[in-house]
């Protein structure tokens, strides 16, 4: 089994299960045209996040790492009429592209894009009494994953879900002497393993984006406030 097979199977599954959609296709097109990197989640992972949010009955969602807003649109579409999503993005240009994509998808009223490094904007959110969020999707700079998990726990409640993207990275997660990215992933995994307030798993994935994986954690204890 190889990359070609993973890509072909992904195309088959996406063609079957995920009808083409002008808002999502437009978001990807504008994201590419603006020169942003093609590191958005795949359509089938986007739909998976959407279904998780619906299963969860999520009314408040927090995303860390917006890019062009592709995963944001998938998640925000799961919200009820009065639901809200806050997404955190460090790069003002990415945030601007995302804002346009989110507005074009008709989700402007539900979604707020906050510009700034997430480790700076998360304390501001917490101080303003934001949350508790029902679902947190962590998908920004990987070296800061441990800090993001810590903040996610402060901003959630018993029963919330935390999803962390890119925890396998071609298997590089195995290297205890890896770079900052790998250390960030490994420390976040260790954090989830050790913290009594969460119950976590992680799955390996293959597809058009190669071999990677995600972690899923259920908050089982009350967050610190
Ligand atoms: N979730 C998006 C992909 C996010 S890519 C999707 O699937 O569509 C990661 C994003 O995190 C990039 O846009 C990058 O600019 C942003 N980022 C990097 N460092 C960050 C930081 N310290 N705080 C907030 N966002 C950051
Ligand atoms: C990268 C980041 C991501 O969030 C992702 O899903 C794939 C790649 C990256 O920084 O290379
Ligand atoms: Mg990612």
mmCIF file of C-alpha atoms and ligand atoms in Angstrom:
data_model
loop_
_atom_site.group_PDB
_atom_site.id
_atom_site.type_symbol
_atom_site.label_atom_id
_atom_site.label_comp_id
_atom_site.label_asym_id
_atom_site.label_seq_id
_atom_site.Cartn_x
_atom_site.Cartn_y
_atom_site.Cartn_z
ATOM 1 C CA UNK A 1 0.000 0.000 0.000
ATOM 2 C CA UNK A 2 1.360 3.341 -0.971
ATOM 3 C CA UNK A 3 0.607 7.041 -1.172
ATOM 4 C CA UNK A 4 -1.069 6.529 -4.584
ATOM 5 C CA UNK A 5 -3.516 4.042 -3.090
ATOM 6 C CA UNK A 6 -4.223 6.252 -0.059
ATOM 7 C CA UNK A 7 -4.962 9.202 -2.353
ATOM 8 C CA UNK A 8 -7.142 7.145 -4.714
ATOM 9 C CA UNK A 9 -9.145 5.661 -1.823
ATOM 10 C CA UNK A 10 -9.605 9.107 -0.290
ATOM 11 C CA UNK A 11 -10.930 10.403 -3.619
ATOM 12 C CA UNK A 12 -13.303 7.454 -3.888
ATOM 13 C CA UNK A 13 -14.639 7.940 -0.339
ATOM 14 C CA UNK A 14 -14.908 11.724 -0.679
ATOM 15 C CA UNK A 15 -16.664 11.428 -4.065
ATOM 16 C CA UNK A 16 -19.137 8.957 -2.579
ATOM 17 C CA UNK A 17 -19.831 10.522 0.804
ATOM 18 C CA UNK A 18 -19.055 14.215 0.617
ATOM 19 C CA UNK A 19 -20.946 16.015 -2.151
ATOM 20 C CA UNK A 20 -19.105 18.863 -3.808
ATOM 21 C CA UNK A 21 -19.934 22.108 -2.118
ATOM 22 C CA UNK A 22 -19.361 25.615 -3.532
ATOM 23 C CA UNK A 23 -18.502 27.256 -0.183
ATOM 24 C CA UNK A 24 -15.867 24.697 0.763
ATOM 25 C CA UNK A 25 -14.453 24.440 -2.765
ATOM 26 C CA UNK A 26 -14.345 28.243 -2.984
ATOM 27 C CA UNK A 27 -12.576 28.456 0.365
ATOM 28 C CA UNK A 28 -9.855 26.068 -0.811
ATOM 29 C CA UNK A 29 -9.508 27.895 -4.122
ATOM 30 C CA UNK A 30 -9.165 31.335 -2.487
ATOM 31 C CA UNK A 31 -6.776 29.918 0.115
ATOM 32 C CA UNK A 32 -4.529 28.529 -2.630
ATOM 33 C CA UNK A 33 -4.777 31.671 -4.762
ATOM 34 C CA UNK A 34 -3.708 33.797 -1.774
ATOM 35 C CA UNK A 35 -0.569 31.658 -1.506
ATOM 36 C CA UNK A 36 -1.414 30.018 1.830
ATOM 37 C CA UNK A 37 0.064 26.532 2.310
ATOM 38 C CA UNK A 38 -2.183 23.535 1.465
ATOM 39 C CA UNK A 39 -2.246 22.206 5.023
ATOM 40 C CA UNK A 40 -5.989 22.322 5.674
ATOM 41 C CA UNK A 41 -7.660 19.129 6.846
ATOM 42 C CA UNK A 42 -8.856 16.738 4.124
ATOM 43 C CA UNK A 43 -12.580 16.795 3.211
ATOM 44 C CA UNK A 44 -13.219 13.497 4.975
ATOM 45 C CA UNK A 45 -11.474 14.710 8.127
ATOM 46 C CA UNK A 46 -13.398 17.990 7.896
ATOM 47 C CA UNK A 47 -16.649 16.040 7.731
ATOM 48 C CA UNK A 48 -15.455 13.901 10.644
ATOM 49 C CA UNK A 49 -14.910 17.051 12.738
ATOM 50 C CA UNK A 50 -18.357 18.273 11.670
ATOM 51 C CA UNK A 51 -19.988 15.005 12.745
ATOM 52 C CA UNK A 52 -18.099 15.007 16.061
ATOM 53 C CA UNK A 53 -19.410 18.513 16.745
ATOM 54 C CA UNK A 54 -22.966 17.374 15.940
ATOM 55 C CA UNK A 55 -22.666 14.214 18.044
ATOM 56 C CA UNK A 56 -21.449 16.472 20.800
ATOM 57 C CA UNK A 57 -24.373 18.872 20.366
ATOM 58 C CA UNK A 58 -21.726 21.585 20.384
ATOM 59 C CA UNK A 59 -22.976 25.156 20.832
ATOM 60 C CA UNK A 60 -19.573 26.707 21.481
ATOM 61 C CA UNK A 61 -16.468 25.662 19.577
ATOM 62 C CA UNK A 62 -12.870 26.854 19.880
ATOM 63 C CA UNK A 63 -10.359 26.339 17.079
ATOM 64 C CA UNK A 64 -6.639 27.052 17.419
ATOM 65 C CA UNK A 65 -5.091 27.517 13.941
ATOM 66 C CA UNK A 66 -7.442 28.912 11.273
ATOM 67 C CA UNK A 67 -5.412 29.088 8.025
ATOM 68 C CA UNK A 68 -8.049 29.887 5.334
ATOM 69 C CA UNK A 69 -10.973 28.741 7.464
ATOM 70 C CA UNK A 70 -11.603 25.381 5.774
ATOM 71 C CA UNK A 71 -11.880 23.338 8.989
ATOM 72 C CA UNK A 72 -13.620 26.355 10.547
ATOM 73 C CA UNK A 73 -16.437 26.125 7.984
ATOM 74 C CA UNK A 74 -16.883 22.392 8.570
ATOM 75 C CA UNK A 75 -17.084 22.921 12.332
ATOM 76 C CA UNK A 76 -19.271 26.039 12.234
ATOM 77 C CA UNK A 77 -21.812 24.286 10.013
ATOM 78 C CA UNK A 78 -22.452 21.884 12.887
ATOM 79 C CA UNK A 79 -23.610 24.691 15.186
ATOM 80 C CA UNK A 80 -27.230 25.469 16.019
ATOM 81 C CA UNK A 81 -28.605 28.933 15.113
ATOM 82 C CA UNK A 82 -27.356 30.474 18.345
ATOM 83 C CA UNK A 83 -24.022 28.602 18.325
ATOM 84 C CA UNK A 84 -20.646 30.334 18.193
ATOM 85 C CA UNK A 85 -17.155 29.452 17.052
ATOM 86 C CA UNK A 86 -14.003 31.362 17.942
ATOM 87 C CA UNK A 87 -10.922 30.596 15.857
ATOM 88 C CA UNK A 88 -7.418 31.815 16.710
ATOM 89 C CA UNK A 89 -4.880 32.733 14.024
ATOM 90 C CA UNK A 90 -1.449 34.341 14.355
ATOM 91 C CA UNK A 91 -1.013 35.462 10.744
ATOM 92 C CA UNK A 92 -3.126 38.537 9.847
ATOM 93 C CA UNK A 93 -3.075 37.605 6.154
ATOM 94 C CA UNK A 94 -4.366 34.083 6.893
ATOM 95 C CA UNK A 95 -7.044 35.601 9.137
ATOM 96 C CA UNK A 96 -8.172 37.953 6.358
ATOM 97 C CA UNK A 97 -8.464 35.116 3.834
ATOM 98 C CA UNK A 98 -10.360 33.061 6.412
ATOM 99 C CA UNK A 99 -12.732 35.927 7.212
ATOM 100 C CA UNK A 100 -13.637 36.262 3.519
ATOM 101 C CA UNK A 101 -14.161 32.494 3.184
ATOM 102 C CA UNK A 102 -16.291 32.311 6.316
ATOM 103 C CA UNK A 103 -18.432 35.250 5.167
ATOM 104 C CA UNK A 104 -18.811 33.697 1.696
ATOM 105 C CA UNK A 105 -20.003 30.485 3.377
ATOM 106 C CA UNK A 106 -22.729 32.478 5.137
ATOM 107 C CA UNK A 107 -21.208 31.838 8.573
ATOM 108 C CA UNK A 108 -20.070 35.378 9.363
ATOM 109 C CA UNK A 109 -22.539 35.795 12.234
ATOM 110 C CA UNK A 110 -21.423 32.646 14.028
ATOM 111 C CA UNK A 111 -17.664 32.827 13.666
ATOM 112 C CA UNK A 112 -15.128 35.177 15.179
ATOM 113 C CA UNK A 113 -11.536 35.118 13.915
ATOM 114 C CA UNK A 114 -9.135 36.448 16.559
ATOM 115 C CA UNK A 115 -5.749 37.546 15.303
ATOM 116 C CA UNK A 116 -2.692 36.993 17.472
ATOM 117 C CA UNK A 117 -0.485 34.239 18.791
ATOM 118 C CA UNK A 118 -2.840 31.798 20.475
ATOM 119 C CA UNK A 119 -0.791 31.729 23.682
ATOM 120 C CA UNK A 120 -1.471 35.496 23.884
ATOM 121 C CA UNK A 121 -5.147 35.410 22.871
ATOM 122 C CA UNK A 122 -6.153 32.376 24.977
ATOM 123 C CA UNK A 123 -5.575 34.188 28.312
ATOM 124 C CA UNK A 124 -7.585 37.139 26.988
ATOM 125 C CA UNK A 125 -10.449 34.789 26.130
ATOM 126 C CA UNK A 126 -10.278 33.167 29.550
ATOM 127 C CA UNK A 127 -10.160 36.539 31.344
ATOM 128 C CA UNK A 128 -13.272 37.619 29.413
ATOM 129 C CA UNK A 129 -15.093 34.535 30.690
ATOM 130 C CA UNK A 130 -15.342 32.785 27.297
ATOM 131 C CA UNK A 131 -16.493 29.187 27.238
ATOM 132 C CA UNK A 132 -16.912 26.614 28.414
ATOM 133 C CA UNK A 133 -16.333 25.302 24.896
ATOM 134 C CA UNK A 134 -17.983 22.001 23.977
ATOM 135 C CA UNK A 135 -15.280 21.128 21.457
ATOM 136 C CA UNK A 136 -11.722 22.415 20.975
ATOM 137 C CA UNK A 137 -9.783 21.691 17.766
ATOM 138 C CA UNK A 138 -6.023 22.203 18.155
ATOM 139 C CA UNK A 139 -4.291 22.637 14.768
ATOM 140 C CA UNK A 140 -1.727 25.456 14.964
ATOM 141 C CA UNK A 141 2.040 25.475 15.633
ATOM 142 C CA UNK A 142 2.883 22.074 17.065
ATOM 143 C CA UNK A 143 5.646 23.127 19.516
ATOM 144 C CA UNK A 144 2.958 24.923 21.546
ATOM 145 C CA UNK A 145 0.584 21.935 21.696
ATOM 146 C CA UNK A 146 1.209 21.317 25.423
ATOM 147 C CA UNK A 147 0.217 24.917 26.209
ATOM 148 C CA UNK A 148 -2.851 24.617 23.988
ATOM 149 C CA UNK A 149 -3.980 21.465 25.790
ATOM 150 C CA UNK A 150 -3.521 23.222 29.117
ATOM 151 C CA UNK A 151 -5.660 26.172 27.950
ATOM 152 C CA UNK A 152 -8.220 23.834 26.399
ATOM 153 C CA UNK A 153 -8.680 22.225 29.811
ATOM 154 C CA UNK A 154 -9.227 25.606 31.424
ATOM 155 C CA UNK A 155 -11.816 26.548 28.796
ATOM 156 C CA UNK A 156 -13.866 23.333 28.720
ATOM 157 C CA UNK A 157 -16.210 21.409 31.013
ATOM 158 C CA UNK A 158 -16.865 17.809 31.936
ATOM 159 C CA UNK A 159 -18.084 16.194 28.689
ATOM 160 C CA UNK A 160 -16.197 18.490 26.291
ATOM 161 C CA UNK A 161 -14.059 17.078 23.484
ATOM 162 C CA UNK A 162 -10.517 18.076 22.564
ATOM 163 C CA UNK A 163 -9.125 17.060 19.150
ATOM 164 C CA UNK A 164 -5.442 17.500 18.256
ATOM 165 C CA UNK A 165 -4.377 17.248 14.602
ATOM 166 C CA UNK A 166 -1.066 15.895 13.278
ATOM 167 C CA UNK A 167 0.090 13.708 16.141
ATOM 168 C CA UNK A 168 1.824 11.050 14.003
ATOM 169 C CA UNK A 169 3.688 12.957 11.278
ATOM 170 C CA UNK A 170 4.952 10.026 9.207
ATOM 171 C CA UNK A 171 5.829 8.207 12.401
ATOM 172 C CA UNK A 172 8.293 10.883 13.475
ATOM 173 C CA UNK A 173 6.410 11.062 16.791
ATOM 174 C CA UNK A 174 8.396 7.955 17.777
ATOM 175 C CA UNK A 175 11.637 9.914 18.011
ATOM 176 C CA UNK A 176 12.195 11.061 21.608
ATOM 177 C CA UNK A 177 15.054 13.280 20.362
ATOM 178 C CA UNK A 178 12.948 14.899 17.618
ATOM 179 C CA UNK A 179 12.680 18.609 16.849
ATOM 180 C CA UNK A 180 10.433 21.149 18.604
ATOM 181 C CA UNK A 181 7.424 20.015 16.601
ATOM 182 C CA UNK A 182 7.877 16.400 17.643
ATOM 183 C CA UNK A 183 8.574 17.406 21.251
ATOM 184 C CA UNK A 184 5.380 19.479 21.227
ATOM 185 C CA UNK A 185 3.342 16.523 20.028
ATOM 186 C CA UNK A 186 4.983 14.064 22.424
ATOM 187 C CA UNK A 187 4.550 16.370 25.417
ATOM 188 C CA UNK A 188 0.893 16.945 24.540
ATOM 189 C CA UNK A 189 0.339 13.173 24.345
ATOM 190 C CA UNK A 190 2.128 12.701 27.670
ATOM 191 C CA UNK A 191 0.008 15.478 29.174
ATOM 192 C CA UNK A 192 -3.215 13.759 28.054
ATOM 193 C CA UNK A 193 -1.929 10.449 29.399
ATOM 194 C CA UNK A 194 -1.089 11.885 32.806
ATOM 195 C CA UNK A 195 -3.968 14.277 33.429
ATOM 196 C CA UNK A 196 -6.775 12.721 35.474
ATOM 197 C CA UNK A 197 -9.315 15.159 33.982
ATOM 198 C CA UNK A 198 -9.232 13.555 30.506
ATOM 199 C CA UNK A 199 -9.630 10.186 28.854
ATOM 200 C CA UNK A 200 -7.812 10.092 25.515
ATOM 201 C CA UNK A 201 -6.987 7.999 22.475
ATOM 202 C CA UNK A 202 -5.228 8.652 19.178
ATOM 203 C CA UNK A 203 -5.702 7.183 15.711
ATOM 204 C CA UNK A 204 -3.303 6.887 12.784
ATOM 205 C CA UNK A 205 -4.617 8.041 9.409
ATOM 206 C CA UNK A 206 -3.543 7.796 5.770
ATOM 207 C CA UNK A 207 -4.839 9.791 2.816
ATOM 208 C CA UNK A 208 -3.950 12.498 0.338
ATOM 209 C CA UNK A 209 -1.950 14.261 3.060
ATOM 210 C CA UNK A 210 0.175 11.181 3.741
ATOM 211 C CA UNK A 211 0.524 9.282 7.009
ATOM 212 C CA UNK A 212 -0.525 11.176 10.109
ATOM 213 C CA UNK A 213 -3.059 10.964 12.927
ATOM 214 C CA UNK A 214 -5.110 12.762 15.502
ATOM 215 C CA UNK A 215 -5.776 12.558 19.211
ATOM 216 C CA UNK A 216 -9.232 12.690 20.758
ATOM 217 C CA UNK A 217 -9.739 13.456 24.435
ATOM 218 C CA UNK A 218 -12.927 13.504 26.473
ATOM 219 C CA UNK A 219 -12.885 15.847 29.438
ATOM 220 C CA UNK A 220 -14.044 13.632 32.279
ATOM 221 C CA UNK A 221 -13.295 15.928 35.189
ATOM 222 C CA UNK A 222 -14.228 19.495 35.884
ATOM 223 C CA UNK A 223 -11.837 22.054 34.500
ATOM 224 C CA UNK A 224 -9.939 24.404 36.777
ATOM 225 C CA UNK A 225 -11.419 27.852 36.836
HETATM 226 N N1 LIG B 1 -7.206 24.254 10.795
HETATM 227 C C1 LIG B 1 -6.833 24.680 9.458
HETATM 228 C C2 LIG B 1 -5.341 24.500 9.220
HETATM 229 C C3 LIG B 1 -4.489 25.262 10.176
HETATM 230 S S1 LIG B 1 -2.794 25.355 9.619
HETATM 231 C C4 LIG B 1 -7.609 23.830 8.449
HETATM 232 O O1 LIG B 1 -7.630 22.625 8.606
HETATM 233 O O2 LIG B 1 -8.189 24.400 7.515
HETATM 234 C C5 LIG B 1 -2.052 26.072 11.020
HETATM 235 C C6 LIG B 1 -2.365 27.561 11.215
HETATM 236 O O3 LIG B 1 -1.888 27.926 12.506
HETATM 237 C C7 LIG B 1 -1.668 28.485 10.202
HETATM 238 O O4 LIG B 1 -2.594 29.351 9.596
HETATM 239 C C8 LIG B 1 -0.689 29.269 11.065
HETATM 240 O O5 LIG B 1 -0.508 30.628 10.641
HETATM 241 C C9 LIG B 1 -1.368 29.221 12.417
HETATM 242 N N2 LIG B 1 -0.459 29.466 13.535
HETATM 243 C C10 LIG B 1 0.861 29.201 13.617
HETATM 244 N N3 LIG B 1 1.345 29.573 14.808
HETATM 245 C C11 LIG B 1 0.301 30.085 15.506
HETATM 246 C C12 LIG B 1 0.160 30.650 16.804
HETATM 247 N N4 LIG B 1 1.199 30.761 17.635
HETATM 248 N N5 LIG B 1 -1.056 31.072 17.194
HETATM 249 C C13 LIG B 1 -2.124 30.967 16.363
HETATM 250 N N6 LIG B 1 -2.051 30.448 15.123
HETATM 251 C C14 LIG B 1 -0.853 30.022 14.703
HETATM 252 C C1 LIG B 2 1.387 21.172 8.670
HETATM 253 C C2 LIG B 2 0.471 21.625 9.606
HETATM 254 C C3 LIG B 2 -0.759 21.022 9.710
HETATM 255 O O1 LIG B 2 -1.683 21.435 10.625
HETATM 256 C C4 LIG B 2 -1.099 19.943 8.890
HETATM 257 O O2 LIG B 2 -2.319 19.373 9.036
HETATM 258 C C5 LIG B 2 -0.196 19.490 7.952
HETATM 259 C C6 LIG B 2 1.056 20.111 7.840
HETATM 260 C C7 LIG B 2 2.699 21.823 8.560
HETATM 261 O O3 LIG B 2 2.943 22.796 9.299
HETATM 262 O O4 LIG B 2 3.486 21.377 7.742
HETATM 263 MG MG1 LIG B 3 -3.295 20.127 10.830
#
